[in-house]
CSV table of C-alpha atoms in Angstrom, one decimal:
chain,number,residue,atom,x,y,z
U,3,UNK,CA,-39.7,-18.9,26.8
U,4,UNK,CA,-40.7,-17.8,23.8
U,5,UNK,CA,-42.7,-14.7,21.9
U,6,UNK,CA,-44.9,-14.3,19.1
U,7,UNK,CA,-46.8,-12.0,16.4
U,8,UNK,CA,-50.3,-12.5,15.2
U,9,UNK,CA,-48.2,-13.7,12.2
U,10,UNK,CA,-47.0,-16.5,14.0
U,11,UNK,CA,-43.0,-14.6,13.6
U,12,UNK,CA,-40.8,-14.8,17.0
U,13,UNK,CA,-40.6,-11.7,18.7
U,14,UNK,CA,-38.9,-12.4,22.0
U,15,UNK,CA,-36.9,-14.9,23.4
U,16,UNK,CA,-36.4,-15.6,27.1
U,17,UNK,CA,-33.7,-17.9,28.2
U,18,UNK,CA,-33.0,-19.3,32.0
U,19,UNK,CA,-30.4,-16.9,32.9
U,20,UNK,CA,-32.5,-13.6,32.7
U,21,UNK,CA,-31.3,-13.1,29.5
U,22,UNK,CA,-33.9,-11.5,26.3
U,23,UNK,CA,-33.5,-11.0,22.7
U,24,UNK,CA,-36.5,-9.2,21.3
U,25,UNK,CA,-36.8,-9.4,17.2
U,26,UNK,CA,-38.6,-6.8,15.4
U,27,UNK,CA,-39.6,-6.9,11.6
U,28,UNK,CA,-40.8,-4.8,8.9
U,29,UNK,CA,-44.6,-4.8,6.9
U,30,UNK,CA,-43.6,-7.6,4.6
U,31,UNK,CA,-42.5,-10.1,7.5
U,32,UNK,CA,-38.7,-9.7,7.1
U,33,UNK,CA,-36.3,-9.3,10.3
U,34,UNK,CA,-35.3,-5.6,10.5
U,35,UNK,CA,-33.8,-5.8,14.1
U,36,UNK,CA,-32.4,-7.9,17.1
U,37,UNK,CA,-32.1,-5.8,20.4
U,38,UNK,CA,-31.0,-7.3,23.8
U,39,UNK,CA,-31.6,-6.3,27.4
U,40,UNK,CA,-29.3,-3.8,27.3
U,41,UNK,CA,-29.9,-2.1,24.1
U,42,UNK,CA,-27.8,-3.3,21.9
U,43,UNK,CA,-28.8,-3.2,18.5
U,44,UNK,CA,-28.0,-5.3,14.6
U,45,UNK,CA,-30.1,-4.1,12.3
U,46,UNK,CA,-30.8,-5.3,8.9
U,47,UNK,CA,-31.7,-3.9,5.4
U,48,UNK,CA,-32.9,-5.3,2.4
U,49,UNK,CA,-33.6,-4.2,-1.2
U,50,UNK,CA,-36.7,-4.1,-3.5
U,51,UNK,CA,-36.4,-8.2,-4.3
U,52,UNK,CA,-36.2,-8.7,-0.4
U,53,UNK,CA,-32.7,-9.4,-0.3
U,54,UNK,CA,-30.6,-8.7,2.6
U,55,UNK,CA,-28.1,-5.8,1.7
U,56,UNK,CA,-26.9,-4.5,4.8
U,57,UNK,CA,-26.2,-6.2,8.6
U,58,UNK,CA,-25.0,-3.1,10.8
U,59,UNK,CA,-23.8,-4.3,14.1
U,60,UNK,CA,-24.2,-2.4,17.7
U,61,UNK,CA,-20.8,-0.8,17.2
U,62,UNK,CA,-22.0,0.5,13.7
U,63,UNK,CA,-19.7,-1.9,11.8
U,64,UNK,CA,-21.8,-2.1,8.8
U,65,UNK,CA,-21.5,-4.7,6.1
U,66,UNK,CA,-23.2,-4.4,2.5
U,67,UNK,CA,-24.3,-7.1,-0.3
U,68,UNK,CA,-24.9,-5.8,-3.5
U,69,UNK,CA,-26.7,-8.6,-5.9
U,70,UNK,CA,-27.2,-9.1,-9.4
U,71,UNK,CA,-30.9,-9.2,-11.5
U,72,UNK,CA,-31.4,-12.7,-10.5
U,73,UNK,CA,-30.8,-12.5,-6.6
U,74,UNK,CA,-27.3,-13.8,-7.0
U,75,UNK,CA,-24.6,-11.9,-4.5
U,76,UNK,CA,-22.5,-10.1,-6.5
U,77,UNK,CA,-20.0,-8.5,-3.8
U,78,UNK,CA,-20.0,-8.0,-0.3
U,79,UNK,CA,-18.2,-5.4,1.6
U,80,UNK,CA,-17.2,-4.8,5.4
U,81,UNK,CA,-14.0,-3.0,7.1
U,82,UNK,CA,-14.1,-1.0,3.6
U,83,UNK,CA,-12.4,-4.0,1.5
U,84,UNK,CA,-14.6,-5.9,-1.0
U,85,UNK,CA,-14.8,-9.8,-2.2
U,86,UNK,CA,-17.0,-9.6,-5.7
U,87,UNK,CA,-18.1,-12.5,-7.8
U,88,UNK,CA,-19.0,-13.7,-11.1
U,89,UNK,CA,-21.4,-16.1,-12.5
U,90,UNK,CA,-21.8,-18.3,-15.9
U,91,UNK,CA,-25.5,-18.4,-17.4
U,92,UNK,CA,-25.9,-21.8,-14.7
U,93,UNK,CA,-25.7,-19.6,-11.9
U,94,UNK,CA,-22.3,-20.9,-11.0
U,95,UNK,CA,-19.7,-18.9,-9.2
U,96,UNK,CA,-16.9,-18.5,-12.2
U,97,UNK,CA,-14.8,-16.1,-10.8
U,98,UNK,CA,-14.3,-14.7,-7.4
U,99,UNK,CA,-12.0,-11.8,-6.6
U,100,UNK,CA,-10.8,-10.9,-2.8
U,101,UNK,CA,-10.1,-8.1,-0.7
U,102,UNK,CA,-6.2,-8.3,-1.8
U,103,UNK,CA,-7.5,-8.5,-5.5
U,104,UNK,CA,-6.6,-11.3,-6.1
U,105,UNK,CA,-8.5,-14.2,-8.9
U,106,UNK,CA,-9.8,-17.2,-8.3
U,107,UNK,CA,-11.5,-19.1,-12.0
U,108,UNK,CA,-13.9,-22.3,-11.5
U,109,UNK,CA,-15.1,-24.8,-14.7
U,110,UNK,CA,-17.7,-27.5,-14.6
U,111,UNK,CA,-18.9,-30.4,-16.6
U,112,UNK,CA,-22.6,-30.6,-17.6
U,113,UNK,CA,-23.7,-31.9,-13.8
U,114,UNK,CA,-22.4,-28.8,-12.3
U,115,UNK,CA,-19.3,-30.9,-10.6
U,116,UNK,CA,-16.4,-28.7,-10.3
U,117,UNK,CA,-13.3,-29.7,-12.7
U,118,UNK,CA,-10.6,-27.3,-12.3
U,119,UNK,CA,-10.0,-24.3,-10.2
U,120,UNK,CA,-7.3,-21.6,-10.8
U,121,UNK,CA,-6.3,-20.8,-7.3
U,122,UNK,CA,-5.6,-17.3,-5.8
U,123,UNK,CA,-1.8,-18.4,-6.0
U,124,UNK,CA,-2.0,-19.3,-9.7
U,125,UNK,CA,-2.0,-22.7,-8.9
U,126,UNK,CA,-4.4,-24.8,-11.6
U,127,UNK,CA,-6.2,-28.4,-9.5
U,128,UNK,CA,-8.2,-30.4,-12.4
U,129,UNK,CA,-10.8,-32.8,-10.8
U,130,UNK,CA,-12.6,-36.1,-12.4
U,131,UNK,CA,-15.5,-38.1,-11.8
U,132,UNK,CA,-16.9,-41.9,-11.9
U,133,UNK,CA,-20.7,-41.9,-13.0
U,134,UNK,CA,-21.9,-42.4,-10.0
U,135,UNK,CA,-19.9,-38.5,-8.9
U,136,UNK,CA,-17.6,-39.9,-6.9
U,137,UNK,CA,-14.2,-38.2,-7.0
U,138,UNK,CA,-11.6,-40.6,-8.4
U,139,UNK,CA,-9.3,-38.4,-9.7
U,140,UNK,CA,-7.5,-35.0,-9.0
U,141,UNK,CA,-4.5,-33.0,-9.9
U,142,UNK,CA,-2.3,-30.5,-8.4
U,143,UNK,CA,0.8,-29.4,-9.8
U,144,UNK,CA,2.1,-33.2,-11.0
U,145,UNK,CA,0.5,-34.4,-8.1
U,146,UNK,CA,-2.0,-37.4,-9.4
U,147,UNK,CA,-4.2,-38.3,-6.6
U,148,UNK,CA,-6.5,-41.9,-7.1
U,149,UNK,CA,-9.2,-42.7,-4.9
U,150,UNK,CA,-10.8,-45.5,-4.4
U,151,UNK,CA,-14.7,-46.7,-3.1
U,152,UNK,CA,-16.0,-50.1,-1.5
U,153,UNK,CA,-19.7,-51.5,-2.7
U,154,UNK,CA,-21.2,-48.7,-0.3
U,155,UNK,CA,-19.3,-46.1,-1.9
U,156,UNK,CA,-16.7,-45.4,1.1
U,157,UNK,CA,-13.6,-44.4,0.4
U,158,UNK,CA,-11.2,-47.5,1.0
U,159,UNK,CA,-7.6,-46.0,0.1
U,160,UNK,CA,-5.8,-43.3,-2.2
U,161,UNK,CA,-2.1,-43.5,-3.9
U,162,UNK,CA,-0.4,-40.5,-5.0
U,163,UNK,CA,1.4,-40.9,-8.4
U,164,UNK,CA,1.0,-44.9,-8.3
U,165,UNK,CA,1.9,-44.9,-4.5
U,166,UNK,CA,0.1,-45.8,-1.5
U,167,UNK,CA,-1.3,-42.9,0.6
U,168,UNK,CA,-3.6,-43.6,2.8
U,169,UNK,CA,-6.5,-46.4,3.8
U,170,UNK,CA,-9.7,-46.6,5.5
U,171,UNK,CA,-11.6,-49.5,7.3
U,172,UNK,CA,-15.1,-49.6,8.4
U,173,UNK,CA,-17.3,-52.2,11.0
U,174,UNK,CA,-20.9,-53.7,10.0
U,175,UNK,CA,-22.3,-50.0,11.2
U,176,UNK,CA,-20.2,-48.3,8.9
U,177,UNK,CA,-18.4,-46.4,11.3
U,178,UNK,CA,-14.6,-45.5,10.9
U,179,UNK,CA,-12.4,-48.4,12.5
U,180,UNK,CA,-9.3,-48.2,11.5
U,181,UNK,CA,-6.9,-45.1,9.4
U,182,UNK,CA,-3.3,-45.3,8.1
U,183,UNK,CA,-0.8,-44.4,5.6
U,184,UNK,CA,2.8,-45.1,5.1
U,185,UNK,CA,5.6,-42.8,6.6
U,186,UNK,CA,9.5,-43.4,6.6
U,187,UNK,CA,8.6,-47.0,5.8
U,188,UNK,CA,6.5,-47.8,8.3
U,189,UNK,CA,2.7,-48.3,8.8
U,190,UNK,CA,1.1,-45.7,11.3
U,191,UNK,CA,-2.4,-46.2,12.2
U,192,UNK,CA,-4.9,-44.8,14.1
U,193,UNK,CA,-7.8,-47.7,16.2
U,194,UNK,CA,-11.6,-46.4,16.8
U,195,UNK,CA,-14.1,-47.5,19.0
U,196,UNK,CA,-17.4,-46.6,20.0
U,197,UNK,CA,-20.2,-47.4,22.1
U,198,UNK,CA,-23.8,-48.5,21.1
U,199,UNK,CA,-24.9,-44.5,20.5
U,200,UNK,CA,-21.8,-44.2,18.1
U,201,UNK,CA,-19.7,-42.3,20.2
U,202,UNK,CA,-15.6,-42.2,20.4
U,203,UNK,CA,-15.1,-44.6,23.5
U,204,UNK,CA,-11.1,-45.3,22.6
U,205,UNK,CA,-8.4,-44.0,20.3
U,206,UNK,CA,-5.1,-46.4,19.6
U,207,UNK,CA,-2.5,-45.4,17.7
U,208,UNK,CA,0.5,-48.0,16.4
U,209,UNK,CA,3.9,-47.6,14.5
U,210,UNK,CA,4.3,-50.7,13.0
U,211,UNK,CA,6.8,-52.7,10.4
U,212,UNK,CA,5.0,-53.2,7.2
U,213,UNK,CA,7.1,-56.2,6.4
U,214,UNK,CA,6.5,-57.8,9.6
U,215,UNK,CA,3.9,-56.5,11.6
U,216,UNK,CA,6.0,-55.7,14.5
U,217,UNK,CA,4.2,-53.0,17.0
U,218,UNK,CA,7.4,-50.5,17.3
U,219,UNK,CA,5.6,-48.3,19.5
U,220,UNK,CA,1.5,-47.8,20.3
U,221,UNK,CA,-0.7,-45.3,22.6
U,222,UNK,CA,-4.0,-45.6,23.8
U,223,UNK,CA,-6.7,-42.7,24.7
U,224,UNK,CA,-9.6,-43.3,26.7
U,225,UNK,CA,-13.2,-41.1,25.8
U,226,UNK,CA,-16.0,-40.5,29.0
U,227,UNK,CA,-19.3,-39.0,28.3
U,228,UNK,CA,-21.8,-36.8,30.9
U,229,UNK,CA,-25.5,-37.5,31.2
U,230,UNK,CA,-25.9,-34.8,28.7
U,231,UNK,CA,-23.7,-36.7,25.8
U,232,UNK,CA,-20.9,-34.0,26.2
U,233,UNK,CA,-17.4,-35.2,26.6
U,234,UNK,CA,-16.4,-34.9,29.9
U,235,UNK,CA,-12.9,-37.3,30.2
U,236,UNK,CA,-10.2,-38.2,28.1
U,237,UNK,CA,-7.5,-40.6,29.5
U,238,UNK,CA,-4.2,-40.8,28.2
U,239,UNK,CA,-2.1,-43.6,28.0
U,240,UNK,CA,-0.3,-44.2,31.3
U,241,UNK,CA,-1.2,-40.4,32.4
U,242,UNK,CA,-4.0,-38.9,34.5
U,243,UNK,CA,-7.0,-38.1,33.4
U,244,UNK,CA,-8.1,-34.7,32.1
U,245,UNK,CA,-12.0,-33.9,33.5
U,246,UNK,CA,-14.1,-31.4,31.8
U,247,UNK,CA,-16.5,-29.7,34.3
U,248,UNK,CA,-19.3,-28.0,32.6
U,249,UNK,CA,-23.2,-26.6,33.2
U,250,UNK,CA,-26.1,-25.8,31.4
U,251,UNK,CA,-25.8,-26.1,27.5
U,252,UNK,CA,-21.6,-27.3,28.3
U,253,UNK,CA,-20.5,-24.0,29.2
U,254,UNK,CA,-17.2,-24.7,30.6
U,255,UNK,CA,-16.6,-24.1,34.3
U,256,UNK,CA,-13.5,-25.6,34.9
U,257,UNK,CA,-11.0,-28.4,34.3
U,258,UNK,CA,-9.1,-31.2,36.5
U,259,UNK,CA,-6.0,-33.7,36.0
U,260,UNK,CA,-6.0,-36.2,38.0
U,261,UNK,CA,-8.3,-35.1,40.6
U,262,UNK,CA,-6.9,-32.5,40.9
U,263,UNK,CA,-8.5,-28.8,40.0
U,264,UNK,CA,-6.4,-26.8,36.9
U,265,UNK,CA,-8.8,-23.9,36.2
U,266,UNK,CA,-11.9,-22.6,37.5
U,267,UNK,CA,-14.0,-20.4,35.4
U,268,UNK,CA,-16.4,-17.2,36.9
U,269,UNK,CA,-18.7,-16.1,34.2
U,270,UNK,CA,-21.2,-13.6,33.3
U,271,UNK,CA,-25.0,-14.3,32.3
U,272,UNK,CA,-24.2,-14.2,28.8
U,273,UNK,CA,-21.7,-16.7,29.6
U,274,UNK,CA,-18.4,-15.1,28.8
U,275,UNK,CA,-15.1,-15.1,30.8
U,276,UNK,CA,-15.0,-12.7,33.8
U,277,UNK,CA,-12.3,-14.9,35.7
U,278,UNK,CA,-10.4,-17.5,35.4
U,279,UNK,CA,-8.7,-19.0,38.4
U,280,UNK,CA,-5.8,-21.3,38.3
U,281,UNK,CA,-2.3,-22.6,39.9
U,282,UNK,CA,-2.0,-23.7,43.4
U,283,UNK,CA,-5.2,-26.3,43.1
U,284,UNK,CA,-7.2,-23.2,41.8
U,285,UNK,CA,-10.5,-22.6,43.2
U,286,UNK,CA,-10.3,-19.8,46.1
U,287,UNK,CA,-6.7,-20.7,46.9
U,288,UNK,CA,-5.8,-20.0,43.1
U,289,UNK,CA,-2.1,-18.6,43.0
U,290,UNK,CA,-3.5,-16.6,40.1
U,291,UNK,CA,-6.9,-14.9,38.7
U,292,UNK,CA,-7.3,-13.5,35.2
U,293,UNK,CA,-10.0,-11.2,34.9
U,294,UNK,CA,-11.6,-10.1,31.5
U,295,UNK,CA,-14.0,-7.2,30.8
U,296,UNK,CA,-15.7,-6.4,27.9
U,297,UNK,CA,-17.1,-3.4,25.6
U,298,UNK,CA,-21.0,-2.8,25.1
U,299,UNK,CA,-20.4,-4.5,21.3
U,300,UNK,CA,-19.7,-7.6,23.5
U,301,UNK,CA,-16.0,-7.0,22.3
U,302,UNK,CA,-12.6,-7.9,24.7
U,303,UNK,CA,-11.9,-4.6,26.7
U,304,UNK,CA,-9.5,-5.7,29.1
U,305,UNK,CA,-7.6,-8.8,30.5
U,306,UNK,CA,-5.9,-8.4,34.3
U,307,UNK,CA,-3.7,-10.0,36.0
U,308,UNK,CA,-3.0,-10.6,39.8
U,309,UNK,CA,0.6,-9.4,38.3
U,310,UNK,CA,0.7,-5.7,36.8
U,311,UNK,CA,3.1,-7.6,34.5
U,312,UNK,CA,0.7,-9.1,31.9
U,313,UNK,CA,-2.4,-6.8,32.1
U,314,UNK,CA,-3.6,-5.7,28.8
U,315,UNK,CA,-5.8,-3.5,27.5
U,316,UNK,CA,-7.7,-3.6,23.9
U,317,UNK,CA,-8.6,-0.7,21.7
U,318,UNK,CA,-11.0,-1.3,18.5
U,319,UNK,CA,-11.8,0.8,15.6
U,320,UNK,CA,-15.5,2.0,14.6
U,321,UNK,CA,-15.4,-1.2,12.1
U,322,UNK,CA,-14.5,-4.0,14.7
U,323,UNK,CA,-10.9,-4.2,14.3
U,324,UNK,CA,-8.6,-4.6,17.2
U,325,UNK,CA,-6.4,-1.9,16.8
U,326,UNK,CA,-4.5,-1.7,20.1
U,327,UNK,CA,-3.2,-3.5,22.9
U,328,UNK,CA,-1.5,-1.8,25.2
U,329,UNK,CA,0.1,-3.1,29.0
U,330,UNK,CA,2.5,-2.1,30.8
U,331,UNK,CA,5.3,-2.9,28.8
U,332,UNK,CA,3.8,-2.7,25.3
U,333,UNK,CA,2.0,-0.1,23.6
């Protein structure tokens, strides 16, 4: 269920499982807050132009833009380290510096296409173009990559200095059939199919002789799908199946092989992890139960074990880093 202003702006939001979010905004229409049920609180700032300059989280992590006469983010800072950026008269990013302060340069051509990058390792890539924009050529280091297009402009196969790489083949829907490249001499592949909705159905892949077209080895993967579209089985070749058992949105509850149950997950109503259940056919016989707890700021507090051996406790800083994780034989 939903909530609204005389401005038509969402104020509230009520989902199935009892959970709210209620939004909150300033005079000129832009989001100022976002508060759950149980208080918690990210708040946002914004300078003269409108531009968001500050996200502060409900554990008071705080994050800052700062942006340049045209709107353009300039640098952003969070945790106390600071990634800036530079622009050409375009409005192109030219130069961008990280938290280690370290460079990265970009060029263009006259469409805006990016054509060479300096890397934050001081490697230089160079990049070329057909007149359509198609990438057809790049470089790396002596590396001389080619690549190649069909009448619909999809990428049919790429060499690397002169040799074959890798290939691509497509049905009358367009959709990916078949991928493979050349390794140690022999041709490995990998077989899609799909049903009418375009969907992954079944997965081969071959080792075969080039020469010959011996199969040296092959193995086959089945794809199931729920009511809901979600992926809900995958079948190996010659090995049980592995079930997916999920709710609502495909929140996962739990997982089988064969039949048989592997895990069983307890959640709470904002669908995170409370328990996890699993060995001895899980469920309420489980040989072993993992519970989790969590801070206000939604962050991992604890993890424990049926075995004092691997419980753990978490410790974060006033900026959102884990800082500690202590049990009971590591501190």
């Amino acid at each position: 269920r939903y909530e609204y202003d005389r401005f038509g702006q969402m104020t509230a939001v009520h989902r199935e499982e009892g959970i709210s979010l209620y939004r909150h905004y300033d005079n000129r229409g832009r989001l100022t807050s976002v508060k759950d049920a149980q208080g918690r609180e990210t708040r946002y700032e914004y300078n003269a132009a409108g531009d968001l300059t500050a996200v502060i989280t409900p554990d008071g992590n705080r994050s800052e833009t700062q942006y340049d006469a045209w709107g353009k983010a300039v640098s952003t800072t969070q945790g106390g380290l600071t990634r800036s950026m530079e622009y050409d008269a375009a409005g192109r990013v030219i130069s961008l510096t990280n938290e280690n302060g370290s460079h990265s340069d970009f060029s263009y051509d006259a469409l805006d296409r990016l054509v060479q990058q300096g890397g934050f390792d001081g490697r230089t890539q160079r990049y070329h173009y057909d007149l359509t924009g198609k990438l057809t050529q790049s470089e790396d280091e002596g590396l001389i990559t080619l690549w190649h297009y069909d009448a619909s402009d999809r990428i049919t196969h790429r060499t690397v200095n002169g040799d074959p790489a890798e290939q691509w083949q497509y049905d009358e829907h367009g959709w990916l059939t078949t991928l493979s490249h050349t390794s140690e001499g022999h041709r490995v592949s990998v077989h899609y199919g799909y049903d009418d909705k375009g969907r992954l159905t079944g997965e081969r892949q071959t080792v075969e002789n080039p020469e010959t077209g011996e199969l040296l080895w092959h193995h086959e993967t089945g794809h199931a799908y729920n009511e809901q579209g979600l992926a809900n089985r995958v079948t190996p070749d010659s090995l049980p199946p592995v079930e997916w058992l999920t709710y609502g949105s495909g929140y996962l509850a739990g997982m089988k092989l064969g039949g048989t149950p592997l895990l069983e997950f307890t959640r709470d109503r904002l669908h995170r992890e409370t328990v996890r259940s699993f060995g001895s056919m899980a469920g309420s016989n489980a040989a072993y139960k993992l519970t989790s707890t969590y801070t206000p700021a939604g962050q991992l507090q604890s993890q424990h074990l049926n075995s004092l051996v691997y419980d753990r406790d978490y410790g974060w800083s006033d900026n959102g880093d884990l800082v500690r994780i202590s049990g009971p034989r590591q501190t």
